[in-house]
């Protein structure tokens, strides 16, 4: 097993490995278990982690057993807290589409609050005809603008919602009218972002790390502070990059377009920048497992995949998922180009990944999808069916390829 050398990342050097396991108890374990036997690794875990966590890791040594165990936990038992009356803000685009289905399947009463500009229920590739009809008949809907305080009060006051899932809040001011309208609730579960972390020499990002007040996700930070200041029992989720069927951000889709066209894939700099992708269904399961969980009270969790991957590794994994040959990768220096404001690559050009140790320990959760499995799921249920969010645009690719070709020596 290849493991990230965190010291090389802290110095800013690009790691030599293509993919590796996320450290289980922080970088001390990552440095300790590289190249050792399973028995010695488990012994080290017992000295550095709690016993329950050791047992969990030991039980995950078989991939098939781990996947099977995770599958049996997908529908969370309601025995601990019973059925909940849930208000979900959003629920018709991506994460909420999968989460709402899990909650309904588990027996909760789910109401989606949207502006009512698009259908609230629609069948997705993961639905059978029967499961979709059950979901469609069970889920409820309120058409209302979440920023309209008076309209919210008319719709929500006295409705008796116990839990709020906020899947689309961007600013603290978006949350204040919701809190004022909904009244006393048991839990407010908020979708934040790992993009709030301050860039650091020490990786992976952990929940206690410093945050960046200048982040473009500052509104998410302000919301977490608002919920804290108001004494609301909240749980906040900070995903890294999310992928999967229905993804409205062009993450895997950007690679699939180029693979389908048989084009070289331009990758900035060395291509060894380390990042992390988490499948939407794993994220939905984590959101579900926070519901009524006493360990999640007033907590923040990073949620993503269990493994880290390089930019080059993502391109190759996307090709494998699409059943295509390994693509040609073209590396370039972004500083050599003026792309005129166009985004030439879908990911931030830096190391960007986070530890999911805390979520695994507190929530009895583990990602079900490996990267290639998850990308295959996304391809087969979305792009491979001819559906995507954005048309292909190769304008920036052509700029890179033209310059690279001009630098190549002519053949004699």
CSV table of C-alpha atoms in Angstrom, one decimal:
chain,number,residue,atom,x,y,z
A,1,UNK,CA,0.0,0.0,0.0
A,2,UNK,CA,1.3,3.4,-0.9
A,3,UNK,CA,0.9,6.1,1.7
A,4,UNK,CA,1.2,9.9,1.4
A,5,UNK,CA,4.5,11.3,2.8
A,6,UNK,CA,3.0,14.3,4.6
A,7,UNK,CA,6.5,15.8,5.1
A,8,UNK,CA,6.9,16.1,1.3
A,9,UNK,CA,3.6,17.9,1.1
A,10,UNK,CA,4.4,20.3,3.9
A,11,UNK,CA,7.5,21.4,2.0
A,12,UNK,CA,5.3,22.0,-1.1
A,13,UNK,CA,6.9,19.2,-3.1
A,14,UNK,CA,4.7,17.1,-5.3
A,15,UNK,CA,4.3,13.5,-3.9
A,16,UNK,CA,5.7,10.7,-6.1
A,17,UNK,CA,2.8,8.3,-5.6
A,18,UNK,CA,-0.4,8.4,-7.7
A,19,UNK,CA,-2.9,7.4,-5.0
A,20,UNK,CA,-2.8,6.3,-1.4
A,21,UNK,CA,-4.9,5.7,1.7
A,22,UNK,CA,-6.1,8.5,3.9
A,23,UNK,CA,-4.4,8.3,7.3
A,24,UNK,CA,-6.7,6.8,9.9
A,25,UNK,CA,-5.6,8.6,13.0
A,26,UNK,CA,-3.7,11.5,11.6
A,27,UNK,CA,-0.2,11.8,10.2
A,28,UNK,CA,1.4,9.8,13.0
A,29,UNK,CA,-0.3,6.6,11.8
A,30,UNK,CA,0.4,7.5,8.1
A,31,UNK,CA,4.1,7.7,8.9
A,32,UNK,CA,4.0,4.5,11.1
A,33,UNK,CA,2.2,2.0,8.9
A,34,UNK,CA,3.8,2.4,5.5
A,35,UNK,CA,5.2,-1.0,4.4
A,36,UNK,CA,4.3,-2.9,7.6
A,37,UNK,CA,2.3,-6.0,8.0
A,38,UNK,CA,-1.5,-5.9,8.9
A,39,UNK,CA,-0.7,-7.4,12.3
A,40,UNK,CA,1.9,-4.8,13.2
A,41,UNK,CA,-0.3,-2.0,11.8
A,42,UNK,CA,-3.2,-3.1,14.0
A,43,UNK,CA,-0.8,-3.3,17.0
A,44,UNK,CA,0.3,0.3,16.2
A,45,UNK,CA,-3.4,1.4,16.0
A,46,UNK,CA,-4.0,0.0,19.5
A,47,UNK,CA,-1.3,2.1,20.9
A,48,UNK,CA,-2.4,5.3,19.1
A,49,UNK,CA,-6.2,5.0,18.7
A,50,UNK,CA,-9.2,3.9,20.8
A,51,UNK,CA,-10.1,0.2,20.7
A,52,UNK,CA,-13.4,0.7,18.9
A,53,UNK,CA,-11.6,2.4,16.1
A,54,UNK,CA,-9.0,-0.4,15.9
A,55,UNK,CA,-11.8,-2.9,15.5
A,56,UNK,CA,-13.4,-0.9,12.8
A,57,UNK,CA,-10.2,-0.7,10.8
A,58,UNK,CA,-9.5,-4.4,11.3
A,59,UNK,CA,-12.9,-5.2,10.0
A,60,UNK,CA,-12.2,-3.1,6.9
A,61,UNK,CA,-9.2,-5.2,5.8
A,62,UNK,CA,-11.3,-7.2,3.4
A,63,UNK,CA,-12.7,-4.9,0.7
A,64,UNK,CA,-15.7,-7.2,0.1
A,65,UNK,CA,-16.6,-7.5,3.7
A,66,UNK,CA,-16.3,-3.7,4.2
A,67,UNK,CA,-18.5,-3.0,1.2
A,68,UNK,CA,-21.1,-5.5,2.4
A,69,UNK,CA,-21.1,-4.1,5.9
A,70,UNK,CA,-21.4,-0.6,4.6
A,71,UNK,CA,-24.3,-1.6,2.4
A,72,UNK,CA,-26.2,-3.0,5.3
A,73,UNK,CA,-25.8,0.3,7.1
A,74,UNK,CA,-27.1,2.5,4.2
A,75,UNK,CA,-30.6,2.6,5.6
A,76,UNK,CA,-30.1,3.9,9.1
A,77,UNK,CA,-32.3,2.4,11.8
A,78,UNK,CA,-34.8,4.8,13.5
A,79,UNK,CA,-34.8,2.8,16.7
A,80,UNK,CA,-32.7,5.5,18.5
A,81,UNK,CA,-34.9,8.5,17.8
A,82,UNK,CA,-38.0,7.3,15.9
A,83,UNK,CA,-39.4,9.0,12.8
A,84,UNK,CA,-38.6,12.7,12.4
A,85,UNK,CA,-40.5,15.5,10.8
A,86,UNK,CA,-37.8,16.9,8.5
A,87,UNK,CA,-37.6,20.2,6.5
A,88,UNK,CA,-35.1,20.1,3.7
A,89,UNK,CA,-34.1,23.4,2.1
A,90,UNK,CA,-33.3,22.2,-1.5
A,91,UNK,CA,-33.4,18.6,-2.3
A,92,UNK,CA,-33.9,18.8,-6.1
A,93,UNK,CA,-30.4,19.2,-7.6
A,94,UNK,CA,-27.7,16.8,-6.4
A,95,UNK,CA,-26.9,15.8,-2.8
A,96,UNK,CA,-30.4,16.4,-1.6
A,97,UNK,CA,-31.9,14.2,-4.3
A,98,UNK,CA,-30.1,11.2,-2.8
A,99,UNK,CA,-30.4,12.3,0.8
A,100,UNK,CA,-34.2,12.8,0.6
A,101,UNK,CA,-34.6,9.3,-0.8
A,102,UNK,CA,-32.6,7.8,2.0
A,103,UNK,CA,-34.6,9.7,4.7
A,104,UNK,CA,-38.0,8.7,3.1
A,105,UNK,CA,-36.9,5.1,2.8
A,106,UNK,CA,-36.0,5.1,6.5
A,107,UNK,CA,-39.5,6.2,7.4
A,108,UNK,CA,-39.0,9.9,8.1
A,109,UNK,CA,-41.5,12.6,7.0
A,110,UNK,CA,-39.6,14.8,4.6
A,111,UNK,CA,-40.8,18.2,3.2
A,112,UNK,CA,-38.7,19.9,0.5
A,113,UNK,CA,-38.8,23.7,0.5
A,114,UNK,CA,-37.9,25.2,-2.9
A,115,UNK,CA,-38.9,28.2,-4.9
A,116,UNK,CA,-41.0,25.9,-7.0
A,117,UNK,CA,-39.4,26.7,-10.3
A,118,UNK,CA,-38.6,23.1,-11.3
A,119,UNK,CA,-40.2,19.7,-10.6
A,120,UNK,CA,-39.7,18.5,-7.1
A,121,UNK,CA,-39.7,14.8,-7.9
A,122,UNK,CA,-38.2,13.2,-10.9
A,123,UNK,CA,-37.0,9.7,-11.5
A,124,UNK,CA,-33.2,9.1,-11.4
A,125,UNK,CA,-31.2,6.2,-12.7
A,126,UNK,CA,-30.9,4.8,-9.2
A,127,UNK,CA,-34.7,4.6,-8.9
A,128,UNK,CA,-36.8,1.6,-9.8
A,129,UNK,CA,-40.3,2.4,-10.9
A,130,UNK,CA,-41.6,1.1,-7.6
A,131,UNK,CA,-39.1,3.0,-5.4
A,132,UNK,CA,-39.7,6.2,-7.3
A,133,UNK,CA,-43.5,6.0,-6.9
A,134,UNK,CA,-43.1,5.4,-3.2
A,135,UNK,CA,-40.8,8.4,-2.9
A,136,UNK,CA,-43.0,10.6,-5.0
A,137,UNK,CA,-46.1,9.8,-2.9
A,138,UNK,CA,-44.3,10.2,0.4
A,139,UNK,CA,-42.2,13.4,0.0
A,140,UNK,CA,-44.0,16.7,0.6
A,141,UNK,CA,-43.3,20.2,-0.9
A,142,UNK,CA,-43.5,23.8,0.1
A,143,UNK,CA,-43.0,26.4,-2.6
A,144,UNK,CA,-41.4,29.5,-0.9
A,145,UNK,CA,-38.4,31.8,-1.2
A,146,UNK,CA,-36.2,31.0,1.8
A,147,UNK,CA,-35.1,34.7,1.9
A,148,UNK,CA,-38.7,35.9,2.3
A,149,UNK,CA,-39.1,36.0,6.1
A,150,UNK,CA,-42.8,36.7,6.2
A,151,UNK,CA,-43.7,34.1,3.7
A,152,UNK,CA,-41.6,31.6,5.6
A,153,UNK,CA,-43.4,32.3,8.8
A,154,UNK,CA,-46.7,31.8,7.2
A,155,UNK,CA,-45.6,28.4,5.8
A,156,UNK,CA,-43.5,27.1,8.7
A,157,UNK,CA,-44.8,28.5,12.0
A,158,UNK,CA,-46.5,25.8,14.0
A,159,UNK,CA,-45.7,23.1,11.4
A,160,UNK,CA,-43.8,21.1,14.0
A,161,UNK,CA,-40.6,20.4,12.1
A,162,UNK,CA,-38.0,18.8,14.3
A,163,UNK,CA,-35.0,18.8,12.0
A,164,UNK,CA,-33.8,21.1,9.3
A,165,UNK,CA,-31.4,19.9,6.5
A,166,UNK,CA,-30.0,23.1,4.8
A,167,UNK,CA,-28.5,21.9,1.5
A,168,UNK,CA,-28.3,25.3,-0.3
A,169,UNK,CA,-27.6,28.0,2.2
A,170,UNK,CA,-24.7,30.2,1.1
A,171,UNK,CA,-24.8,33.2,3.5
A,172,UNK,CA,-25.8,33.6,7.2
A,173,UNK,CA,-28.5,36.0,6.1
A,174,UNK,CA,-30.1,33.0,4.3
A,175,UNK,CA,-30.4,31.1,7.5
A,176,UNK,CA,-31.7,33.8,9.9
A,177,UNK,CA,-35.2,33.9,8.4
A,178,UNK,CA,-35.4,30.1,8.5
A,179,UNK,CA,-34.5,29.9,12.2
A,180,UNK,CA,-37.0,32.7,13.0
A,181,UNK,CA,-39.8,30.9,11.1
A,182,UNK,CA,-39.3,27.3,12.1
A,183,UNK,CA,-39.1,27.8,15.9
A,184,UNK,CA,-37.5,25.4,18.3
A,185,UNK,CA,-35.9,22.4,16.5
A,186,UNK,CA,-33.9,19.4,17.6
A,187,UNK,CA,-31.1,19.8,15.0
A,188,UNK,CA,-30.0,22.0,12.1
A,189,UNK,CA,-27.8,20.1,9.7
A,190,UNK,CA,-25.9,22.4,7.3
A,191,UNK,CA,-24.0,21.7,4.1
A,192,UNK,CA,-20.8,23.8,4.3
A,193,UNK,CA,-17.5,23.3,2.3
A,194,UNK,CA,-13.9,22.2,2.9
A,195,UNK,CA,-13.1,25.3,0.8
A,196,UNK,CA,-13.3,27.3,4.0
A,197,UNK,CA,-9.9,26.1,5.2
A,198,UNK,CA,-6.8,28.4,5.2
A,199,UNK,CA,-4.2,27.1,2.8
A,200,UNK,CA,-1.7,25.1,5.0
A,201,UNK,CA,1.7,23.4,4.8
A,202,UNK,CA,0.3,20.6,7.0
A,203,UNK,CA,-2.1,18.2,5.4
A,204,UNK,CA,-4.7,16.8,5.4
A,205,UNK,CA,-7.1,19.5,6.6
A,206,UNK,CA,-8.7,18.6,9.9
A,207,UNK,CA,-11.8,20.1,11.4
A,208,UNK,CA,-9.9,22.1,13.9
A,209,UNK,CA,-7.6,23.8,11.3
A,210,UNK,CA,-7.6,27.5,10.8
A,211,UNK,CA,-10.2,28.8,8.3
A,212,UNK,CA,-9.8,31.5,5.7
A,213,UNK,CA,-11.8,34.7,6.3
A,214,UNK,CA,-11.2,35.7,2.6
A,215,UNK,CA,-12.5,32.3,1.3
A,216,UNK,CA,-15.2,32.5,-1.4
A,217,UNK,CA,-17.1,30.3,1.0
A,218,UNK,CA,-16.9,32.9,3.8
A,219,UNK,CA,-20.7,32.8,3.9
A,220,UNK,CA,-20.5,29.2,5.0
A,221,UNK,CA,-18.2,30.1,7.9
A,222,UNK,CA,-20.5,33.0,8.9
A,223,UNK,CA,-23.4,30.5,9.0
A,224,UNK,CA,-21.5,28.1,11.3
A,225,UNK,CA,-20.8,31.1,13.6
A,226,UNK,CA,-24.4,32.2,13.5
A,227,UNK,CA,-25.7,28.7,14.5
A,228,UNK,CA,-23.1,28.6,17.3
A,229,UNK,CA,-24.0,32.1,18.6
A,230,UNK,CA,-27.7,31.4,18.6
A,231,UNK,CA,-27.2,28.2,20.6
A,232,UNK,CA,-28.8,26.0,17.9
A,233,UNK,CA,-27.9,22.3,18.1
A,234,UNK,CA,-26.2,22.1,14.7
A,235,UNK,CA,-24.0,19.8,12.6
A,236,UNK,CA,-22.0,21.2,9.7
A,237,UNK,CA,-20.6,19.1,6.8
A,238,UNK,CA,-17.5,20.2,4.9
A,239,UNK,CA,-17.3,18.2,1.7
A,240,UNK,CA,-14.2,18.4,-0.5
A,241,UNK,CA,-14.9,17.7,-4.2
A,242,UNK,CA,-18.2,15.9,-4.7
A,243,UNK,CA,-18.9,13.7,-7.8
A,244,UNK,CA,-21.5,11.3,-9.0
A,245,UNK,CA,-24.6,11.1,-11.1
A,246,UNK,CA,-26.4,14.5,-11.5
A,247,UNK,CA,-23.3,16.5,-10.5
A,248,UNK,CA,-23.9,20.1,-11.5
A,249,UNK,CA,-20.2,21.0,-11.1
A,250,UNK,CA,-18.1,19.9,-14.0
A,251,UNK,CA,-15.7,17.7,-12.1
A,252,UNK,CA,-15.8,14.3,-13.7
A,253,UNK,CA,-17.8,15.6,-16.6
A,254,UNK,CA,-14.9,17.8,-17.7
A,255,UNK,CA,-12.7,14.7,-18.0
A,256,UNK,CA,-15.4,12.6,-19.6
A,257,UNK,CA,-15.9,15.2,-22.4
A,258,UNK,CA,-12.2,15.0,-23.4
A,259,UNK,CA,-12.1,11.2,-23.1
A,260,UNK,CA,-15.2,10.8,-25.3
A,261,UNK,CA,-13.7,13.1,-27.9
A,262,UNK,CA,-10.4,11.2,-27.8
A,263,UNK,CA,-8.5,14.4,-27.0
A,264,UNK,CA,-5.3,14.8,-24.9
A,265,UNK,CA,-6.1,16.1,-21.4
A,266,UNK,CA,-4.3,19.3,-20.4
A,267,UNK,CA,-3.3,19.2,-16.7
A,268,UNK,CA,-1.7,22.2,-15.0
A,269,UNK,CA,1.9,21.9,-13.8
A,270,UNK,CA,3.2,18.5,-12.8
A,271,UNK,CA,-0.1,16.8,-12.4
A,272,UNK,CA,1.0,15.5,-9.1
A,273,UNK,CA,-1.2,17.9,-7.1
A,274,UNK,CA,-3.0,15.9,-4.5
A,275,UNK,CA,-6.8,16.2,-4.0
A,276,UNK,CA,-9.8,14.1,-2.9
A,277,UNK,CA,-13.2,13.2,-4.4
A,278,UNK,CA,-16.2,12.0,-2.5
A,279,UNK,CA,-19.2,10.2,-4.1
A,280,UNK,CA,-22.6,11.9,-3.6
A,281,UNK,CA,-24.2,8.7,-2.2
A,282,UNK,CA,-21.5,8.4,0.4
A,283,UNK,CA,-22.0,12.0,1.4
A,284,UNK,CA,-25.8,11.5,1.6
A,285,UNK,CA,-25.3,8.5,3.9
A,286,UNK,CA,-23.0,10.6,6.2
A,287,UNK,CA,-25.7,13.3,6.3
A,288,UNK,CA,-28.2,10.7,7.2
A,289,UNK,CA,-26.1,9.2,10.0
A,290,UNK,CA,-25.8,12.6,11.7
A,291,UNK,CA,-29.6,12.7,12.2
A,292,UNK,CA,-30.3,12.5,16.0
A,293,UNK,CA,-26.7,11.4,16.6
A,294,UNK,CA,-25.6,12.8,20.0
A,295,UNK,CA,-22.0,12.6,19.0
A,296,UNK,CA,-22.8,15.0,16.1
A,297,UNK,CA,-24.2,17.7,18.4
A,298,UNK,CA,-22.5,21.1,17.6
A,299,UNK,CA,-19.8,19.3,15.5
A,300,UNK,CA,-18.2,19.9,12.1
A,301,UNK,CA,-17.2,17.0,9.9
A,302,UNK,CA,-15.1,16.7,6.8
A,303,UNK,CA,-16.8,14.3,4.4
A,304,UNK,CA,-15.1,12.8,1.2
A,305,UNK,CA,-13.6,9.7,-0.2
A,306,UNK,CA,-11.2,7.5,1.8
A,307,UNK,CA,-8.3,7.9,-0.5
A,308,UNK,CA,-6.4,10.8,-2.0
A,309,UNK,CA,-5.5,11.1,-5.7
A,310,UNK,CA,-3.3,13.2,-8.0
A,311,UNK,CA,-4.7,15.2,-10.9
A,312,UNK,CA,-3.1,12.8,-13.3
A,313,UNK,CA,-4.7,9.9,-11.4
A,314,UNK,CA,-8.2,11.4,-11.8
A,315,UNK,CA,-7.8,11.6,-15.5
A,316,UNK,CA,-6.7,8.0,-15.7
A,317,UNK,CA,-9.5,6.8,-13.3
A,318,UNK,CA,-12.1,8.6,-15.5
A,319,UNK,CA,-10.8,6.8,-18.6
A,320,UNK,CA,-11.0,3.5,-16.8
A,321,UNK,CA,-14.5,4.3,-15.6
A,322,UNK,CA,-15.5,5.1,-19.2
A,323,UNK,CA,-13.9,1.9,-20.6
A,324,UNK,CA,-11.5,4.0,-22.6
A,325,UNK,CA,-7.7,3.7,-23.2
A,326,UNK,CA,-5.5,5.6,-20.9
A,327,UNK,CA,-5.5,9.2,-22.1
A,328,UNK,CA,-2.6,11.3,-23.2
A,329,UNK,CA,-1.8,13.9,-20.6
A,330,UNK,CA,-0.3,17.3,-21.5
A,331,UNK,CA,1.2,19.3,-18.7
A,332,UNK,CA,1.5,23.1,-18.9
A,333,UNK,CA,2.3,26.1,-16.8
A,334,UNK,CA,-0.9,28.2,-16.4
A,335,UNK,CA,1.2,31.3,-16.0
A,336,UNK,CA,2.2,31.0,-19.6
A,337,UNK,CA,-1.4,31.7,-20.7
A,338,UNK,CA,-4.2,34.3,-20.7
A,339,UNK,CA,-7.4,32.2,-20.8
A,340,UNK,CA,-9.5,35.4,-20.8
A,341,UNK,CA,-11.3,34.4,-17.6
A,342,UNK,CA,-12.2,30.9,-18.8
A,343,UNK,CA,-11.7,28.1,-16.4
A,344,UNK,CA,-9.0,25.8,-18.0
A,345,UNK,CA,-9.2,23.1,-15.4
A,346,UNK,CA,-12.0,22.1,-13.0
A,347,UNK,CA,-10.0,21.8,-9.8
A,348,UNK,CA,-8.0,24.3,-7.8
A,349,UNK,CA,-4.3,24.1,-8.7
A,350,UNK,CA,-3.0,23.1,-5.3
A,351,UNK,CA,-2.9,20.2,-2.8
A,352,UNK,CA,-6.4,20.1,-1.4
A,353,UNK,CA,-7.7,17.1,0.7
A,354,UNK,CA,-9.1,16.5,4.2
A,355,UNK,CA,-9.1,13.9,6.9
A,356,UNK,CA,-12.4,12.0,7.4
A,357,UNK,CA,-11.2,10.3,10.6
A,358,UNK,CA,-13.6,12.2,12.8
A,359,UNK,CA,-16.7,11.3,10.8
A,360,UNK,CA,-15.7,7.6,10.6
A,361,UNK,CA,-15.2,7.5,14.3
A,362,UNK,CA,-18.4,9.4,15.4
A,363,UNK,CA,-20.9,8.4,12.8
A,364,UNK,CA,-20.2,4.7,12.2
A,365,UNK,CA,-19.7,5.7,8.6
A,366,UNK,CA,-17.2,4.8,5.9
A,367,UNK,CA,-17.2,5.6,2.2
A,368,UNK,CA,-18.6,2.7,0.2
A,369,UNK,CA,-17.2,3.7,-3.2
A,370,UNK,CA,-13.6,3.5,-4.3
A,371,UNK,CA,-12.7,6.2,-6.8
A,372,UNK,CA,-12.9,4.1,-10.0
A,373,UNK,CA,-16.1,2.4,-8.7
A,374,UNK,CA,-17.7,5.8,-8.0
A,375,UNK,CA,-16.6,7.3,-11.4
A,376,UNK,CA,-18.0,4.2,-13.1
A,377,UNK,CA,-21.3,4.7,-11.3
A,378,UNK,CA,-21.3,8.3,-12.4
A,379,UNK,CA,-20.5,7.5,-16.0
A,380,UNK,CA,-23.0,4.7,-16.4
A,381,UNK,CA,-25.9,6.6,-14.8
A,382,UNK,CA,-25.2,10.0,-16.3
A,383,UNK,CA,-22.6,11.0,-18.9
A,384,UNK,CA,-22.5,7.5,-20.5
A,385,UNK,CA,-26.3,7.9,-21.1
A,386,UNK,CA,-25.7,11.2,-23.0
A,387,UNK,CA,-26.7,13.5,-20.2
A,388,UNK,CA,-24.5,16.2,-18.9
A,389,UNK,CA,-24.8,19.8,-17.5
A,390,UNK,CA,-22.4,21.7,-19.8
A,391,UNK,CA,-21.5,21.3,-23.5
A,392,UNK,CA,-17.9,20.6,-24.2
A,393,UNK,CA,-15.7,23.6,-24.7
A,394,UNK,CA,-12.1,22.9,-25.8
A,395,UNK,CA,-11.1,26.5,-26.4
A,396,UNK,CA,-8.5,26.6,-23.5
A,397,UNK,CA,-7.3,23.1,-24.4
A,398,UNK,CA,-6.5,24.2,-28.0
A,399,UNK,CA,-4.5,27.2,-26.6
A,400,UNK,CA,-2.4,24.8,-24.5
A,401,UNK,CA,-2.0,22.2,-27.3
A,402,UNK,CA,-1.0,24.8,-29.8
A,403,UNK,CA,1.7,26.2,-27.6
A,404,UNK,CA,3.0,22.8,-26.6
A,405,UNK,CA,3.2,21.8,-30.3
A,406,UNK,CA,5.1,24.9,-31.1
A,407,UNK,CA,7.8,24.0,-28.6
A,408,UNK,CA,8.3,20.5,-29.9
A,409,UNK,CA,11.4,20.2,-32.1
A,410,UNK,CA,10.8,19.6,-35.8
A,411,UNK,CA,11.7,16.2,-37.1
A,412,UNK,CA,14.7,16.1,-39.5
